[in-house]
XYZ file of C-alpha atoms in Angstrom:
566
model
C 119.707 82.590 75.667
C 119.731 81.026 77.623
C 123.156 77.719 82.685
C 123.457 76.167 93.607
C 123.561 75.384 97.225
C 121.017 73.842 99.533
C 119.915 70.658 101.099
C 118.513 67.614 99.410
C 116.275 66.224 102.216
C 112.869 67.502 103.201
C 112.340 70.449 105.554
C 112.912 70.352 109.274
C 113.989 72.692 111.994
C 116.854 74.044 109.904
C 115.402 73.297 106.497
C 116.685 69.711 106.420
C 115.635 66.346 107.756
C 117.062 62.868 107.687
C 115.875 60.550 104.915
C 116.474 56.829 104.476
C 120.075 55.934 103.834
C 119.460 54.782 100.277
C 117.849 58.053 99.269
C 120.444 60.171 101.029
C 123.211 58.320 99.270
C 121.496 58.664 95.942
C 121.041 62.374 96.374
C 124.438 63.088 97.822
C 126.418 61.465 95.057
C 129.877 60.013 94.998
C 132.311 60.856 97.729
C 129.790 61.483 100.527
C 128.678 59.657 103.647
C 125.644 57.633 102.498
C 123.866 57.744 105.849
C 124.179 61.437 106.532
C 121.919 64.259 105.383
C 124.762 66.676 106.093
C 126.885 64.755 103.590
C 124.385 65.703 100.905
C 124.657 69.372 101.887
C 128.448 69.209 101.827
C 128.441 67.592 98.413
C 126.076 70.197 96.986
C 128.158 72.972 98.539
C 131.310 71.574 96.929
C 129.526 71.257 93.607
C 128.307 74.826 94.041
C 131.822 76.116 94.600
C 133.203 74.321 91.547
C 130.308 75.311 89.306
C 130.329 78.911 90.520
C 134.072 79.314 90.008
C 134.055 77.946 86.478
C 130.826 79.716 85.547
C 132.296 83.026 86.677
C 135.439 82.270 84.685
C 133.312 81.466 81.631
C 131.311 84.678 82.075
C 134.479 86.742 82.374
C 135.839 85.163 79.207
C 132.486 85.917 77.597
C 133.053 89.567 78.461
C 136.547 89.359 76.978
C 134.999 87.821 73.858
C 132.477 90.655 73.540
C 135.119 93.269 74.294
C 137.321 91.786 71.583
C 134.432 91.785 69.105
C 133.643 95.425 69.921
C 137.268 96.516 69.760
C 138.105 94.723 66.513
C 134.860 95.186 64.592
C 132.823 97.831 66.469
C 129.029 97.990 66.289
C 128.476 98.368 62.548
C 127.126 96.348 59.650
C 129.871 93.688 59.759
C 129.186 92.940 63.416
C 125.450 92.884 62.715
C 126.057 90.271 59.996
C 128.033 88.040 62.359
C 125.424 88.381 65.101
C 122.691 87.295 62.702
C 124.769 84.189 61.905
C 125.477 83.700 65.622
C 121.737 83.398 66.190
C 121.927 79.795 64.951
C 124.567 78.656 67.505
C 122.770 80.571 70.279
C 119.587 78.726 69.418
C 121.492 75.442 69.316
C 123.071 76.127 72.725
C 119.633 76.509 74.274
C 118.218 73.443 72.545
C 121.207 71.145 72.995
C 123.061 72.308 76.120
C 120.935 74.422 78.417
C 117.175 73.833 78.227
C 116.850 71.089 75.633
C 118.804 67.874 75.961
C 119.483 68.529 79.645
C 115.773 68.502 80.496
C 115.359 65.199 78.645
C 118.577 63.375 79.450
C 119.184 64.227 83.112
C 115.895 62.609 84.233
C 116.614 59.658 81.896
C 120.098 59.132 83.322
C 118.785 59.658 86.871
C 116.212 56.932 86.294
C 118.875 54.620 84.835
C 121.089 55.230 87.880
C 118.153 54.522 90.211
C 117.439 51.261 88.373
C 121.118 50.307 88.585
C 121.045 50.956 92.344
C 118.009 48.656 92.672
C 119.847 45.797 90.938
C 118.329 45.925 87.440
C 119.882 43.373 85.071
C 122.801 44.559 82.955
C 123.854 48.182 83.179
C 120.915 50.533 82.482
C 123.258 53.526 82.100
C 125.376 51.997 79.349
C 122.256 50.651 77.675
C 120.818 54.179 77.603
C 123.976 55.548 75.982
C 124.012 52.785 73.364
C 120.366 53.414 72.509
C 120.525 57.208 72.225
C 123.986 58.546 71.382
C 124.466 57.104 67.836
C 121.035 58.271 66.696
C 121.482 61.722 68.146
C 124.887 62.098 66.477
C 123.347 61.354 63.083
C 120.564 63.854 63.739
C 123.016 66.582 64.803
C 125.188 66.043 61.720
C 122.176 66.145 59.397
C 120.915 69.413 60.882
C 124.380 70.992 60.618
C 124.594 70.043 56.936
C 121.079 71.347 56.304
C 121.822 74.742 57.888
C 125.060 75.110 55.916
C 123.310 74.239 52.656
C 120.381 76.592 53.207
C 122.356 79.488 54.734
C 121.030 82.170 52.304
C 117.451 81.300 53.195
C 118.244 81.145 56.909
C 119.679 84.682 56.823
C 116.720 85.955 54.829
C 114.324 84.596 57.449
C 116.336 85.813 60.448
C 117.102 89.346 59.247
C 115.337 90.346 56.032
C 116.336 93.979 56.557
C 120.099 93.463 56.159
C 121.335 95.629 53.242
C 123.987 93.070 52.174
C 123.410 89.524 53.460
C 126.468 87.885 51.850
C 128.726 88.252 54.872
C 126.011 86.879 57.152
C 125.620 83.868 54.824
C 129.351 83.115 54.987
C 129.338 83.340 58.780
C 126.248 81.131 59.009
C 127.944 78.382 57.005
C 130.993 78.535 59.260
C 128.998 78.468 62.481
C 126.858 75.557 61.246
C 129.726 73.243 62.193
C 129.061 74.064 65.830
C 125.636 72.384 65.736
C 127.155 68.896 65.808
C 129.661 69.949 68.476
C 126.969 71.554 70.659
C 124.854 68.410 70.467
C 127.701 66.224 71.655
C 128.664 68.743 74.330
C 125.086 68.853 75.628
C 124.882 65.058 75.762
C 128.138 64.800 77.705
C 127.083 67.575 80.062
C 123.711 65.974 80.876
C 125.248 62.535 81.477
C 127.966 63.914 83.751
C 125.604 66.084 85.784
C 123.298 63.121 86.355
C 126.363 61.272 87.707
C 127.014 64.269 90.052
C 130.107 65.283 88.087
C 130.019 69.067 87.653
C 133.606 70.138 86.975
C 133.845 69.304 83.279
C 130.313 70.535 82.374
C 130.991 73.821 84.167
C 134.188 74.301 82.149
C 132.576 74.175 78.699
C 132.032 77.919 78.329
C 135.600 78.607 79.386
C 136.698 76.414 76.478
C 134.104 77.871 74.101
C 134.969 81.517 74.692
C 138.694 80.767 74.609
C 138.266 79.345 71.108
C 136.363 82.405 69.867
C 138.775 84.954 71.337
C 141.822 83.107 69.988
C 140.347 82.830 66.492
C 139.442 86.542 66.343
C 142.949 87.661 67.252
C 144.727 85.079 65.117
C 142.557 85.366 62.008
C 140.811 88.745 62.341
C 143.343 90.682 60.321
C 142.917 88.365 57.315
C 139.309 87.196 57.510
C 137.614 90.062 59.332
C 134.506 89.200 61.314
C 134.450 85.752 59.672
C 137.184 84.867 62.162
C 134.615 85.091 64.950
C 132.442 82.559 63.102
C 135.443 80.226 62.827
C 135.970 80.692 66.554
C 132.401 79.581 67.273
C 133.059 76.306 65.444
C 136.421 75.802 67.173
C 134.944 76.653 70.578
C 132.190 74.095 70.083
C 134.742 71.367 69.467
C 136.628 72.391 72.606
C 133.408 72.054 74.621
C 133.294 68.385 73.694
C 136.998 67.842 74.268
C 136.974 69.058 77.888
C 134.182 66.631 78.822
C 135.076 63.432 76.982
C 137.751 62.162 79.417
C 135.442 62.495 82.434
C 132.486 60.880 80.657
C 134.683 58.040 79.402
C 135.789 57.310 82.965
C 132.178 57.198 84.153
C 131.045 54.848 81.412
C 134.027 52.491 81.502
C 134.448 52.258 85.279
C 133.210 49.047 86.937
C 129.517 49.119 87.758
C 129.079 49.868 91.475
C 127.487 47.245 93.694
C 123.718 47.380 93.665
C 121.563 47.773 96.742
C 119.904 44.704 98.131
C 116.334 43.740 97.237
C 114.981 45.454 100.315
C 116.711 48.742 99.675
C 113.571 50.415 98.502
C 110.729 50.198 96.029
C 111.555 49.122 92.515
C 111.968 51.768 89.857
C 110.188 50.883 86.664
C 111.935 51.211 83.339
C 110.553 54.063 81.253
C 111.777 54.365 77.686
C 112.590 57.863 76.488
C 109.374 59.069 74.895
C 109.215 60.984 71.642
C 106.527 63.201 73.213
C 108.931 64.210 75.984
C 111.691 65.080 73.523
C 109.260 67.050 71.381
C 107.844 68.972 74.368
C 111.279 69.909 75.691
C 112.700 70.941 72.332
C 109.618 72.949 71.420
C 109.794 74.778 74.732
C 113.484 75.554 74.234
C 112.818 76.654 70.664
C 110.009 78.966 71.783
C 112.186 80.447 74.496
C 115.116 81.065 72.190
C 112.817 82.567 69.566
C 112.932 85.705 71.716
C 116.299 86.330 70.103
C 114.838 85.660 66.653
C 112.054 88.187 67.257
C 114.490 90.796 68.567
C 116.906 90.543 65.656
C 114.119 90.343 63.104
C 112.673 93.623 64.392
C 116.083 95.282 64.877
C 117.206 94.446 61.321
C 114.906 97.196 60.033
C 116.522 99.825 62.300
C 119.690 101.785 61.490
C 123.024 99.972 61.352
C 124.326 98.929 64.768
C 120.943 98.322 66.401
C 121.463 94.546 66.533
C 124.935 95.063 67.983
C 123.721 97.417 70.715
C 121.034 94.945 71.726
C 123.534 92.076 71.733
C 126.116 93.826 73.908
C 123.401 94.935 76.338
C 122.030 91.403 76.631
C 125.405 89.766 77.147
C 126.271 92.018 80.085
C 122.806 92.077 81.631
C 122.449 88.298 81.513
C 125.504 87.650 83.686
C 123.489 87.889 86.965
C 120.901 85.510 85.512
C 123.589 83.018 84.516
C 125.085 83.066 88.009
C 121.702 82.746 89.694
C 120.754 79.678 87.644
C 123.802 77.803 88.937
C 121.481 76.899 91.804
C 119.266 74.891 89.475
C 122.171 73.512 87.459
C 123.472 71.654 90.501
C 120.154 70.743 92.093
C 118.188 69.681 88.993
C 119.695 66.160 89.160
C 118.760 66.102 92.859
C 115.116 66.911 92.057
C 115.078 64.364 89.231
C 116.488 61.638 91.489
C 114.045 62.513 94.282
C 111.142 62.080 91.876
C 112.634 58.832 90.554
C 112.623 57.648 94.183
C 109.027 58.868 94.648
C 109.966 61.516 97.235
C 107.818 64.425 96.012
C 108.045 66.335 99.299
C 111.825 66.539 99.079
C 111.543 67.678 95.460
C 109.021 70.397 96.335
C 111.105 71.723 99.212
C 114.193 71.808 97.020
C 112.433 73.700 94.215
C 110.939 76.325 96.542
C 114.302 77.080 98.155
C 115.972 77.292 94.763
C 113.398 79.777 93.459
C 113.938 82.168 96.353
C 117.722 81.870 96.421
C 118.090 82.291 92.641
C 115.796 85.320 92.763
C 117.857 86.989 95.502
C 121.033 86.544 93.465
C 119.580 87.878 90.217
C 117.842 90.827 91.894
C 121.093 91.965 93.470
C 122.783 91.756 90.068
C 119.841 93.480 88.381
C 120.148 96.424 90.770
C 123.810 96.839 89.890
C 123.156 96.549 86.139
C 120.431 99.209 86.122
C 122.234 101.566 88.491
C 125.642 101.403 86.800
C 124.798 100.653 83.153
C 126.682 103.617 81.564
C 129.791 102.986 83.638
C 129.750 99.247 82.863
C 129.437 99.701 79.112
C 132.022 102.491 78.931
C 134.532 100.516 80.965
C 133.965 97.248 79.106
C 133.569 98.314 75.486
C 134.381 101.959 74.743
C 137.640 101.583 72.851
C 138.741 100.940 69.289
C 135.768 100.916 66.910
C 133.216 101.179 69.759
C 132.381 104.882 70.216
C 130.874 107.010 72.985
C 127.569 107.115 71.090
C 127.553 103.312 71.080
C 128.052 103.380 74.848
C 125.045 105.633 75.426
C 122.787 103.578 73.140
C 123.862 100.245 74.651
C 123.518 101.429 78.263
C 119.984 102.729 77.628
C 118.957 99.400 76.122
C 120.598 97.408 78.921
C 118.625 99.204 81.623
C 115.350 98.325 79.936
C 116.384 94.767 79.193
C 117.441 94.195 82.820
C 113.833 94.658 83.951
C 113.133 91.168 82.656
C 115.997 89.414 84.437
C 113.855 88.139 87.304
C 111.409 86.692 84.794
C 114.253 85.080 82.840
C 115.597 83.476 86.010
C 112.218 82.194 87.153
C 111.493 80.674 83.753
C 114.841 78.884 83.770
C 114.241 77.571 87.280
C 110.551 76.668 86.948
C 110.716 74.745 83.688
C 113.004 72.154 85.267
C 110.192 71.241 87.647
C 107.898 70.352 84.760
C 110.358 67.946 83.153
C 112.314 66.628 86.155
C 110.193 63.460 86.333
C 111.093 62.512 82.749
C 107.473 62.784 81.581
C 106.108 64.995 78.780
C 104.341 68.228 79.706
C 102.836 70.535 77.096
C 101.843 73.328 79.462
C 105.302 75.010 79.411
C 105.284 74.957 75.600
C 101.904 76.674 75.445
C 102.898 79.246 78.068
C 106.194 80.038 76.359
C 104.455 80.382 72.990
C 101.996 82.816 74.561
C 104.902 84.799 76.012
C 106.603 84.991 72.612
C 103.348 86.157 71.031
C 103.146 88.946 73.630
C 106.801 89.875 73.014
C 106.277 89.961 69.241
C 103.130 92.071 69.439
C 104.558 94.629 71.864
C 107.848 94.762 69.952
C 106.118 95.361 66.631
C 104.151 98.240 68.176
C 107.045 99.878 70.049
C 109.987 99.377 67.680
C 109.195 102.447 65.581
C 108.657 105.026 68.348
C 111.215 103.617 70.817
C 113.692 101.732 68.633
C 115.807 99.072 70.323
C 114.512 100.113 73.758
C 111.025 99.120 72.628
C 112.312 95.662 71.658
C 113.985 95.266 75.055
C 110.804 96.360 76.861
C 108.773 93.820 74.904
C 111.244 91.110 75.900
C 111.009 92.028 79.587
C 107.215 92.100 79.608
C 106.808 88.852 77.668
C 109.219 86.789 79.760
C 107.756 88.112 83.024
C 104.276 87.068 81.927
C 105.644 83.633 81.019
C 107.242 83.235 84.459
C 103.963 84.122 86.190
C 102.049 81.509 84.189
C 104.684 78.822 84.798
C 104.584 79.473 88.539
C 100.779 79.318 88.557
C 100.933 75.949 86.790
C 102.881 74.422 89.708
C 100.426 75.423 92.438
C 99.775 72.752 95.054
C 96.011 72.883 94.485
C 96.280 71.433 90.990
C 95.899 67.715 90.281
C 99.380 66.192 90.569
C 100.672 62.682 90.110
C 102.998 60.761 92.426
C 106.024 61.869 90.394
C 105.172 65.562 89.942
C 106.481 68.720 91.571
C 104.136 71.283 93.112
C 104.950 74.511 94.937
C 103.132 76.728 97.402
C 102.657 79.716 95.091
C 101.436 82.203 97.685
C 104.336 81.446 99.984
C 106.846 81.743 97.133
C 105.367 85.082 96.003
C 105.461 86.383 99.559
C 109.129 85.426 99.819
C 109.928 87.060 96.454
C 108.246 90.336 97.379
C 110.855 91.068 100.050
C 113.986 91.119 97.859
C 111.998 92.970 95.161
C 111.397 95.837 97.584
C 115.087 95.827 98.502
C 115.946 95.925 94.775
C 114.018 99.148 94.211
C 115.742 100.958 97.062
C 119.194 99.616 96.147
C 118.817 100.598 92.479
C 117.830 104.183 93.256
C 120.678 104.614 95.757
C 123.257 102.980 93.490
C 122.280 105.067 90.444
C 122.489 108.289 92.468
C 125.970 107.515 93.793
C 127.343 106.241 90.465
C 126.172 109.350 88.597
C 128.029 111.679 90.979
C 131.495 110.479 89.893
C 133.128 111.297 86.555
C 135.458 108.306 86.348
C 133.698 105.140 85.062
C 135.863 102.980 87.329
C 135.074 105.025 90.439
C 131.412 105.316 89.479
C 131.056 101.586 88.904
C 132.842 100.688 92.128
C 130.884 103.196 94.228
C 127.580 102.249 92.608
C 128.049 98.510 93.118
C 129.159 98.982 96.716
C 126.127 101.160 97.396
C 123.778 98.633 95.801
C 125.218 95.854 97.946
C 125.241 97.961 101.117
C 121.540 98.800 100.666
C 120.221 95.523 99.204
C 121.752 92.972 101.563
C 120.806 94.460 104.972
C 117.397 95.614 103.720
C 116.524 92.209 102.258
C 117.759 90.589 105.446
C 115.679 92.952 107.592
C 112.612 92.230 105.486
C 113.112 88.515 106.095
C 114.167 87.274 102.647
C 114.795 83.542 103.060
C 117.434 83.288 100.331
C 120.146 84.715 102.584
C 120.025 82.116 105.387
C 120.164 79.359 102.779
C 123.147 81.004 101.090
C 124.958 81.502 104.393
C 124.446 77.845 105.360
C 126.040 76.832 102.064
C 128.947 79.243 102.517
C 129.595 77.889 106.017
C 129.477 74.333 104.686
C 132.060 75.162 102.016
C 134.236 76.981 104.566
C 134.221 74.007 106.923
C 135.052 71.698 104.043
C 137.969 73.872 102.979
C 139.215 73.999 106.583
C 138.909 70.330 107.493
C 139.242 68.483 104.237
C 139.694 68.719 100.542
C 137.539 68.335 97.455
C 137.453 64.910 95.870
């Protein structure tokens, strides 16, 4: 549940090297100098800035959404019922927006764009839309109708321990509308990102959370927690609305001039395979089934357990969401590099992204663990959300945060398996094994440890999955001409440095935060301490994520000083 900077070309003295003009132009995207590798870095830095700004805004609105839910409805049985119904849209978001359609469609659109650039007859991009969009719309609508019609059975499967499932059934029927909207939003997002258009896709969660918050305050007094379910449906429609104008412009604009016959090797047409779609969707379904396992186990615990787990996850996952912006922007770059046959550039890009994303999430993880009580008290303790709820949620959040590095690595690594637009069943098998581990450990620990046992099972299972996914990309394995491999030992060595800094920063931050009575002062002092310890220590240990981040910041700063975003 569950989605920047760096250079496109292969490594050199400063991590970048010049590539042929055609490839540089393809990777840089619109509005850059086609013959310059630095143009690609500037474009990615601009895309990073836009994506980061809107992602942060969406995350902040997500906090406002959760604060509003806690204030209006607390952490009791009504909120539990809504969260069970919300499981369906969360699953759909992963399948249709984050890890599902994106992993299928971005490589497909990247290939169509590469074929267009090589002078393929007609317009391969418009042909792809005509062949896929109508069928997908029918499929999305059918699934939405099926979920609405079978809502009582869906609730029974998701949370058999609910004492009164009627409210959850009503909310499930209302949120079912979002399945069609999420499908369309995911399609628009994938198409725009493949075209190197990141503004509208990055704005979708701003629109989504705005719809939920508005519906709760406008309708909460009359409809209770059902208003939040209405907001999910409204927010889904807004996700489509913010992207349609930009996608329409891309599809209706005149086809750009194609490169000449000697621009590079031809790119063969590869129809979208059913095996690829099945592999991607099964992986996304397995990954999102973590939530299903958690809520299934928590439904047998006292009232409020599902709510405590939900609030803890939503706050703890913010660092992971921000760290995966790296892969959100660069996934189309990797896909286009593989479409061009440049596997070295793809490998270099993936390795840098893994280290940079890990540095970001580990810094956030330190702050979450060190300052969990202060965060939860400051964010949620008001209205129907009590001090006991704060203690329970903070304890769960600290355990859950132990799996954030694994969550980030899984999100980053899986893109490498599907970036060539070819089916791969290894990620599905690995993710299924991770879910089996999570389920087994959760079933054993839920009675003695309660919700903390569920969170510990999640952290262990996703970390094991990340390790297996990384091992599957080792350079020693047999790889085709359009596959990504990574140097596993080098990546692990790079990751060990910020991990050591994380341990020291977490201990120091927790000590400082616990010394202050005020949650505001404790949170501020704890976060400052975490940053003051983590950054210089990771730098001293030689973590490579920081030089890459600083190069991107300098690129953005120069762009802001000497020009403007296009």
